[in-house]
Structure formats: C-alpha cells, structure tokens
mmCIF file of C-alpha atoms in Angstrom:
data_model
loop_
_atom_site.group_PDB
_atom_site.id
_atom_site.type_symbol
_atom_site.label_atom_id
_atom_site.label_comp_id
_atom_site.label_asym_id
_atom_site.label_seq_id
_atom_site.Cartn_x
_atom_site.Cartn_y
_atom_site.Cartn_z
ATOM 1 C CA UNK A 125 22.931 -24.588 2.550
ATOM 2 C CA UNK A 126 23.147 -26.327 6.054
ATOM 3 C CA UNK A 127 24.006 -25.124 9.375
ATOM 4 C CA UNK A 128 22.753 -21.518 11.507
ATOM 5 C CA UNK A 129 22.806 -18.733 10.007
ATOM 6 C CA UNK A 130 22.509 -15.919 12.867
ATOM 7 C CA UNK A 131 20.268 -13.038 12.539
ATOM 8 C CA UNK A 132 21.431 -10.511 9.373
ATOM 9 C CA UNK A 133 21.025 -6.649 9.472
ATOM 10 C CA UNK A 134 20.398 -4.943 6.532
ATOM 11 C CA UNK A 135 19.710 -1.371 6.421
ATOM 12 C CA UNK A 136 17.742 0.649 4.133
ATOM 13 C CA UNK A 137 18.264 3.787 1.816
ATOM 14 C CA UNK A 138 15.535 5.163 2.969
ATOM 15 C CA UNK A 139 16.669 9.123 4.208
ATOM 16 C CA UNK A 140 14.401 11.165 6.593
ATOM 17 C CA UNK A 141 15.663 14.240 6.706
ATOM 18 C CA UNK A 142 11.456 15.427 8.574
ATOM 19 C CA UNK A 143 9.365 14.029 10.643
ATOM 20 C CA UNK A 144 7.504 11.317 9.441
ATOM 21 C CA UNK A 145 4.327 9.000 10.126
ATOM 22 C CA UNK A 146 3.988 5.838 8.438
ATOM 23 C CA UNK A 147 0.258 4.507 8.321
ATOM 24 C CA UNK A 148 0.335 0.878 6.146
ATOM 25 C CA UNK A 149 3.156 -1.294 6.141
ATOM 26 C CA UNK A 150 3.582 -5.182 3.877
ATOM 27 C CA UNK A 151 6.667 -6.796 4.312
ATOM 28 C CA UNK A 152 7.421 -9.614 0.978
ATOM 29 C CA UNK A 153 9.850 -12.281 1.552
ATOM 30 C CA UNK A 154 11.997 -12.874 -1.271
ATOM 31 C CA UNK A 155 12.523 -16.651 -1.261
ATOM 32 C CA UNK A 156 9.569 -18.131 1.602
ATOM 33 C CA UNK A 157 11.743 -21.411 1.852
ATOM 34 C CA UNK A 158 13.924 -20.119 3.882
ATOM 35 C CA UNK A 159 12.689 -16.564 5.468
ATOM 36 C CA UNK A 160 11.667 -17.457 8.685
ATOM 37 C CA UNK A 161 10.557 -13.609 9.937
ATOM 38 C CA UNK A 162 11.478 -10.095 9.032
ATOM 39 C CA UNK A 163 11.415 -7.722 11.322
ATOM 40 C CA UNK A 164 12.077 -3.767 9.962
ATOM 41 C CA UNK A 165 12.549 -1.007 12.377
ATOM 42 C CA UNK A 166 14.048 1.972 13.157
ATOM 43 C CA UNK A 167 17.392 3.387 14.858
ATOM 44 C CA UNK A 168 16.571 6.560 16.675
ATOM 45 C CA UNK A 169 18.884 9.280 15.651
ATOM 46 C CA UNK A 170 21.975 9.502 17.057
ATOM 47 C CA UNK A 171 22.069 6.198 18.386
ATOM 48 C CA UNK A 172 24.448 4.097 16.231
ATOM 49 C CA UNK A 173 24.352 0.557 16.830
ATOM 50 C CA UNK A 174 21.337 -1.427 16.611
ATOM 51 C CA UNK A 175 20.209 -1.998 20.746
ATOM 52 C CA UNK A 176 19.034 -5.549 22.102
ATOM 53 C CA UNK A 177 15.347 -3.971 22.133
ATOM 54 C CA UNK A 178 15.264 -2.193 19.214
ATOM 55 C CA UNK A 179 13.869 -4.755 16.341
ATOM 56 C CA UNK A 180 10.625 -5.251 18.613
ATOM 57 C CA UNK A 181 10.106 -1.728 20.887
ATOM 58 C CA UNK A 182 10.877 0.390 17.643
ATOM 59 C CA UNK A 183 9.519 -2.156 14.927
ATOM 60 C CA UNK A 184 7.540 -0.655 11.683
ATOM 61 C CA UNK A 185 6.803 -3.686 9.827
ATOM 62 C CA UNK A 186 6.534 -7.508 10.399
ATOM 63 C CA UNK A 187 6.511 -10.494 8.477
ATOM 64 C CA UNK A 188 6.155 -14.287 9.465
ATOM 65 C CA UNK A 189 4.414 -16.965 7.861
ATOM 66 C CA UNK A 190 0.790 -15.847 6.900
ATOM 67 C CA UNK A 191 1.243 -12.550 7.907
ATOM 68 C CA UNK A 192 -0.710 -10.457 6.878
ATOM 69 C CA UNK A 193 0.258 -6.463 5.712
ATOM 70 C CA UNK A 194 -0.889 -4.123 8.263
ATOM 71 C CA UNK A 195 -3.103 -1.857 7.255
ATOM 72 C CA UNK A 196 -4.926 0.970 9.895
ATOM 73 C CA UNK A 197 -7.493 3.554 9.847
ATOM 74 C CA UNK A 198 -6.947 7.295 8.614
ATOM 75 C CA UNK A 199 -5.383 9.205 11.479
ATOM 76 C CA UNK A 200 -3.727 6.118 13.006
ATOM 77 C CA UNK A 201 0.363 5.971 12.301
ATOM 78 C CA UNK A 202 3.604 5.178 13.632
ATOM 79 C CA UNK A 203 6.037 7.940 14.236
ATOM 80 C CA UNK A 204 10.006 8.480 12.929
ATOM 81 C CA UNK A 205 11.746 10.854 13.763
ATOM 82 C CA UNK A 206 13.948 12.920 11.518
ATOM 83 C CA UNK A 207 17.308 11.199 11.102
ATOM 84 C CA UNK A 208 16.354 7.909 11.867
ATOM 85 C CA UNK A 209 17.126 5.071 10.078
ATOM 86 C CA UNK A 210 15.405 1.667 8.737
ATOM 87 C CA UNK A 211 17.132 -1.583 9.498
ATOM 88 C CA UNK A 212 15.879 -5.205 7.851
ATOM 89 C CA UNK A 213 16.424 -7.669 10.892
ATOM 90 C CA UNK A 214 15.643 -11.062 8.804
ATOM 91 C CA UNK A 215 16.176 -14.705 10.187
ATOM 92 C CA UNK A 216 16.753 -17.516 7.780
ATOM 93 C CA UNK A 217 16.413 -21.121 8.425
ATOM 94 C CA UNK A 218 18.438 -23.373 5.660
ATOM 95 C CA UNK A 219 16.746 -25.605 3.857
ATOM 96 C CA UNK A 220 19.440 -28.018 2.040
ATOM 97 C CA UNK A 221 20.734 -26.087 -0.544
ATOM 98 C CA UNK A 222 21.850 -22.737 -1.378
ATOM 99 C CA UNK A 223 19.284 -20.502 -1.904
ATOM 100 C CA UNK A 224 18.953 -16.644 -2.886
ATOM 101 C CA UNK A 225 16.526 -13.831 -1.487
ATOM 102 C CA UNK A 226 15.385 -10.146 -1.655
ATOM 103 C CA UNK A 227 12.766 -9.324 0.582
ATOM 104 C CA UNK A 228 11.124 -5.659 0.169
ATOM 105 C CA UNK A 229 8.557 -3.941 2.517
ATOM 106 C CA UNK A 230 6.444 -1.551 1.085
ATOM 107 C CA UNK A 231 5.240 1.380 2.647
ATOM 108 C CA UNK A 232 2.392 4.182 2.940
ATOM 109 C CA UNK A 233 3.044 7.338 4.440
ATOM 110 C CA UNK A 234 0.651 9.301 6.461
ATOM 111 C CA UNK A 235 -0.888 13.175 5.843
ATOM 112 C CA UNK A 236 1.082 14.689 9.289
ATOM 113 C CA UNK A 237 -2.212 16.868 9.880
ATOM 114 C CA UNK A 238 -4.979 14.004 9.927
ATOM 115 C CA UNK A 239 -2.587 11.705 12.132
ATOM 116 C CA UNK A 240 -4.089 11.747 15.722
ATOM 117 C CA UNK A 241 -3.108 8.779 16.801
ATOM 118 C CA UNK A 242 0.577 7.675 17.619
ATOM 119 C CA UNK A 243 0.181 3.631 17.314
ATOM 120 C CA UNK A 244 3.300 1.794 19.116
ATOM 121 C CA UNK A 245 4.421 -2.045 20.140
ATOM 122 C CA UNK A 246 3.774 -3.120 23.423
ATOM 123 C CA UNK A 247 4.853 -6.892 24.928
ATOM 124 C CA UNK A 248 4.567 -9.263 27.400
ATOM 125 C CA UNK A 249 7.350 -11.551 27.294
ATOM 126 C CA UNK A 250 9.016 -14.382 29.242
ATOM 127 C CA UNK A 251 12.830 -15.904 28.469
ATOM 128 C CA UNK A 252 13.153 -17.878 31.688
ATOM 129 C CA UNK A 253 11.307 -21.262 31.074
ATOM 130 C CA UNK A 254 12.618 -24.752 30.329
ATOM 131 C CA UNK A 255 10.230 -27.499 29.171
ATOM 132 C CA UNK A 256 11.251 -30.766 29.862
ATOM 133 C CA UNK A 257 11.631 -33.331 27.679
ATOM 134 C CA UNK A 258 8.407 -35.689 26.009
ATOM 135 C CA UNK A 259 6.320 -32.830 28.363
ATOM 136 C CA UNK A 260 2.697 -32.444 26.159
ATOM 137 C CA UNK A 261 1.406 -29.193 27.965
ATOM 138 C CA UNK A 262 3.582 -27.376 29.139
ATOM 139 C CA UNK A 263 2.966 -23.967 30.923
ATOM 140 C CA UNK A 264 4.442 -20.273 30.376
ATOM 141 C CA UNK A 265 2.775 -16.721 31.515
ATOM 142 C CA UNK A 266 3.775 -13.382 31.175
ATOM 143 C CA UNK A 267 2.014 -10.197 32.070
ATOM 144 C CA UNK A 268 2.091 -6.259 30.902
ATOM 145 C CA UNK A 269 0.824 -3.933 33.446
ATOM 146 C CA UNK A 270 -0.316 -0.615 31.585
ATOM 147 C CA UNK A 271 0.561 2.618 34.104
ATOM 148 C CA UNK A 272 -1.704 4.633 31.941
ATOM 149 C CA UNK A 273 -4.986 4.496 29.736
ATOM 150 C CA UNK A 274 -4.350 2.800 26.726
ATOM 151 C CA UNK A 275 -6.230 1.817 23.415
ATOM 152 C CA UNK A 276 -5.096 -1.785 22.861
ATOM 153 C CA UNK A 277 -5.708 -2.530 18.434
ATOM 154 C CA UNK A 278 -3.979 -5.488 17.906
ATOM 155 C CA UNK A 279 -2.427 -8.573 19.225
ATOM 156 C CA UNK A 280 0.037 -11.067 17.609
ATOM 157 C CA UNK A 281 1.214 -14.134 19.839
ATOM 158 C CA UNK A 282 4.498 -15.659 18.740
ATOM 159 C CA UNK A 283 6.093 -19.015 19.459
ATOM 160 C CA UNK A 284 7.952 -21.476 17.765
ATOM 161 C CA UNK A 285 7.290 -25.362 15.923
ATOM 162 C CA UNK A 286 6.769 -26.569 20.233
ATOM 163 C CA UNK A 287 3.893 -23.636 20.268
ATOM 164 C CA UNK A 288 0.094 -24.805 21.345
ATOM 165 C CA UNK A 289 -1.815 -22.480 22.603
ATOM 166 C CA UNK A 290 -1.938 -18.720 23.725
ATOM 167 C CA UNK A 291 -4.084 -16.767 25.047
ATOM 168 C CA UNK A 292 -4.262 -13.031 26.292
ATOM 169 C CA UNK A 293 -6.308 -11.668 29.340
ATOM 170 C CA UNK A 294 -7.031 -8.492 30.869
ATOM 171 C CA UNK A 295 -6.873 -8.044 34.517
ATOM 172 C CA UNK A 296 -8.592 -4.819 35.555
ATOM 173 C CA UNK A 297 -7.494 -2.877 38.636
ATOM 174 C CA UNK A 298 -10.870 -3.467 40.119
ATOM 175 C CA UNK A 299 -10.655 -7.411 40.062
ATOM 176 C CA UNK A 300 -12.132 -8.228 36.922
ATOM 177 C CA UNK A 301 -10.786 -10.062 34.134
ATOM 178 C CA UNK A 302 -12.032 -10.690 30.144
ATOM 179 C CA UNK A 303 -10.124 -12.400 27.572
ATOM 180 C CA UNK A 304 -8.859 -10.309 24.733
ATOM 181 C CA UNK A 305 -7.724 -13.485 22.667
ATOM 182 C CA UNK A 306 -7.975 -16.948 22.625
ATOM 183 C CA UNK A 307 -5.939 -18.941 20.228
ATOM 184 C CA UNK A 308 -6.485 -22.817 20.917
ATOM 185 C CA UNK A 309 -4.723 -23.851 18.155
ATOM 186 C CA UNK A 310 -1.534 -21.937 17.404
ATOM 187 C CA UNK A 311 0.306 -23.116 14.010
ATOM 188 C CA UNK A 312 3.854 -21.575 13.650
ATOM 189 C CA UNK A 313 3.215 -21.701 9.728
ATOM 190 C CA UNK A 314 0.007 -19.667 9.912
ATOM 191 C CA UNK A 315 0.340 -16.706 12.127
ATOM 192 C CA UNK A 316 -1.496 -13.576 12.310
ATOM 193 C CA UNK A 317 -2.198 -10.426 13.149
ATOM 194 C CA UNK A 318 -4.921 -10.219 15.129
ATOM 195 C CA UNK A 319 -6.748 -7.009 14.801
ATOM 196 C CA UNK A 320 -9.163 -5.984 17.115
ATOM 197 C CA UNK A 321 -12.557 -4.026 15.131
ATOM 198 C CA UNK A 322 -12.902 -1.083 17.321
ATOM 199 C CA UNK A 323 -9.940 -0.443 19.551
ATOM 200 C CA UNK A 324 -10.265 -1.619 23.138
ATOM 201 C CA UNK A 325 -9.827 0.763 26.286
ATOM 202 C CA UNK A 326 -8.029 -0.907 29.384
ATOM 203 C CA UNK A 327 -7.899 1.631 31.484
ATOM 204 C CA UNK A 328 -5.025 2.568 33.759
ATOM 205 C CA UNK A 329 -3.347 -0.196 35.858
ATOM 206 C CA UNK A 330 -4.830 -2.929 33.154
ATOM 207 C CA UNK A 331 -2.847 -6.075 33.208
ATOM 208 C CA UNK A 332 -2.560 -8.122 29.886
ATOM 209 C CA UNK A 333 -1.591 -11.866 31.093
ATOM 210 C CA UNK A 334 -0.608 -13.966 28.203
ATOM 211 C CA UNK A 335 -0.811 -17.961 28.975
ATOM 212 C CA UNK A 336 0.983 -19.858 26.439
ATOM 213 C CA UNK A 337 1.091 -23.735 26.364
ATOM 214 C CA UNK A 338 3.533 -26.135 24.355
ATOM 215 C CA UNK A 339 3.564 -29.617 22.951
ATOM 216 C CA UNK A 340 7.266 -31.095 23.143
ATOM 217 C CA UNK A 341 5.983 -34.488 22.762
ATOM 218 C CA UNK A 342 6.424 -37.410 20.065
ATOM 219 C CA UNK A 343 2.322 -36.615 19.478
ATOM 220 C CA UNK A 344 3.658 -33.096 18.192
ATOM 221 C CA UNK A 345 4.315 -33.929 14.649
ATOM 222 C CA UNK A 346 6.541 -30.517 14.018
ATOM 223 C CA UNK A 347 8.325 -30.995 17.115
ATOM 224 C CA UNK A 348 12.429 -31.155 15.754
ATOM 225 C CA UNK A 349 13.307 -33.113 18.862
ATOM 226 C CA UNK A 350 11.329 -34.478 21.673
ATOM 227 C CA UNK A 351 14.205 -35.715 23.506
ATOM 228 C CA UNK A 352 15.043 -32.219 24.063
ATOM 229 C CA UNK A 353 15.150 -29.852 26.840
ATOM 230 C CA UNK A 354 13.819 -26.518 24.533
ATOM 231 C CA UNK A 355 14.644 -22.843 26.691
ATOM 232 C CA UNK A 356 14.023 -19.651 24.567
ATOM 233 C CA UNK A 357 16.342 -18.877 21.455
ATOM 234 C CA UNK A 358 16.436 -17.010 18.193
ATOM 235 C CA UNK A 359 16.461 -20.541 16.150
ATOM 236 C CA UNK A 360 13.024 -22.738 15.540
ATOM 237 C CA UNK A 361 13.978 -25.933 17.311
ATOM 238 C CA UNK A 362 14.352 -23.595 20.576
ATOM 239 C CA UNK A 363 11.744 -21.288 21.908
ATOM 240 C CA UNK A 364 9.874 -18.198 22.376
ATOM 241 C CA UNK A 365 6.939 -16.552 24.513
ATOM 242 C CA UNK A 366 5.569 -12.979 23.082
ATOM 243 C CA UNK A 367 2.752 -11.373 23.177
ATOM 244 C CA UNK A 368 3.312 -8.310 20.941
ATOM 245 C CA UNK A 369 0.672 -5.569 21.320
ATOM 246 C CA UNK A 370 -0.558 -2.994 19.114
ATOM 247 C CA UNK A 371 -1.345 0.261 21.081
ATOM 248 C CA UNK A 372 -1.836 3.749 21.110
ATOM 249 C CA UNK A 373 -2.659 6.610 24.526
ATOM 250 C CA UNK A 374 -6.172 8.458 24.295
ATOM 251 C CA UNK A 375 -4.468 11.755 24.821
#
C-alpha cells in the first residue's frame, strides 16, 4: 500500500526451442494506478541471471503511460535466439492502498524468410547529473556516436515527473547537424513512441545528441519535492535521462 517497492522480475513461459523474429509487440498493464513501466526482454541463452543492461539493450516490448503498441513494417523484426528466455521487468509506484495486477504483452511473430531487417535498441544516456534545488531549467546532454551506417526508425525520450524538454540531434561527421526530434513539452503521463515515416540514414560516425531540460521548481506542479536535490534513480521523485533509439544496419 505505501512505501518502495523495488523493481520485480517475472519471467515468462514462453519456450524457444528455434530461432525466432518477433515483428509487433503491445504490452497491457493490469491495474494503470500503480504500473509505472514494463519493460519485457530477453536473457540470451546460457546466461542465467538477468545483467544490469539487459531490460534496455535486449528489450522486446515497452510500456509507459500512453504508450503506444509497436507495430513495424513486413520484413522489419527483432531477433531471439533459440533458448532464450522472456523476463517482465515491471516498476510499481503505490498508490495508498493495496492493489492487484496482471499485466500481459501480446505478441506477433514474424515469417523468418520475409524478415530483412534485424531492428535493435540503441541509447544515449547520462546518470551523472544533480539538479539543484528550486532550479527551473536545468540542463543534461548525452550523445551516441554510430561507428557504422545505421537506419535510425524510432525515438522514445524518457524522464521522470522533473522532465521538460528533450530533444535529439544529429551531428554528421562532416559538420552538419539536423534535429531528429523536438519535444518542447515532455509530460511523464503521456509518452510516446515516436516513429519516424520512412527510416532515416545517419551515416557512419553520426552522432545523436540528446538535450534534455528539467523543471524542479515550485512552478512545476508534478514536481514531488522542490526542496530537493533530484540525481538519477529507478523511483519517480528521482531522475532519468534516455534517449532510447530504434535502429536497424543497411547490410
């Protein structure tokens, strides 16, 4: 009912005994009031314990408020190996009373033969900040250099109740720059997917810069405490700064 609950692991009964590519993906929270994300992904095989990385590098489904399901084009898919399996990382925030859930993703496979495109999670992500106390815009970058051509799809900026702004930009080896995403307005209850409608080419030696800003100010009427100095953390009244990336390698 009260209190933190840290992050459970479930895992799923799903067996792959082949190869497999998995196109479409929706993730359903059981109970909203108190699923704060889900994250499912897989455990390569023979690795046994879930790794630090693992929930975002190897992640095959998302879920966070307003998510939508992700859906791709024919030939587009995620790969798992044979023996892998499927863990449920979900977060829960209490709410005041007890409360039940059963969250379910649901899942389409993909026809092996059409798949020609191996779609993985890139990010750009930075743990060392700390915003002061009352500060109303505060600053926080990260960057992902790409060592090799690469179709970016998507792009989904997280950040917690503090989160203002974020915005993604590519710098090019040859000194230009162009901004892949602007979000001016960030709303921890509404977040997205952002997917792009043809997939963009940043071409070896790309750097994706994301610029996040944050509001820990009495003006911010979600902040949980502006008195606060916020660093990153797994829990809403701390902080994050990720720029997850949807891509996939011409070749």
């Amino acid at each position: 009912a009260k209190g933190t609950v840290p992050y459970q692991y479930f895992e799923g009964d799903l067996d792959f005994d082949k190869d497999m590519w998995i196109r479409d993906t929706e993730v359903r929270p059981g109970n909203r009031s108190v699923v704060h994300h889900i994250i499912l992904f897989l455990i390569p095989p023979g690795q046994e314990e879930v790794g630090d990385n693992d929930p975002l590098l190897n992640s095959i489904a998302t879920y966070a408020p307003g998510m939508p399901a992700e859906v791709w084009p024919d030939g587009y898919a995620r790969f798992v190996p044979a023996g892998s399996r499927l863990v449920f990382q979900v977060h829960y925030t209490p709410n005041g009373s007890e409360q039940v859930d059963q969250s379910e993703v649901g899942i389409v496979f993909a026809n092996p033969e059409r798949v020609h495109q191996e779609i993985k999670t890139a990010v750009a992500v930075n743990s060392k900040f700390r915003i002061p106390p009352g500060e109303a815009n505060y600053f926080v970058s990260a960057k992902r250099t790409f060592k090799r051509d690469t179709f970016l799809h998507a792009m989904m900026p997280h950040m917690h109740y503090r989160g203002k702004s974020f915005r993604y930009t590519a710098e090019y080896s040859d000194g230009g720059q162009e901004i892949l995403l602007d979000v001016p307005r960030y709303d921890f209850n509404w977040q997205n997917l952002y997917t792009l409608a043809e997939p963009k080419l940043l071409p070896a030696g790309t750097a994706v810069v994301c610029v996040s800003h944050y509001d820990n100010s009495e003006q911010n009427l979600a902040n949980p405490d502006p008195s606060a100095e916020v660093r990153w953390g797994d829990q809403t009244w701390e902080e994050m700064m990720l720029g997850s990336m949807v891509v996939s390698h011409p070749d």
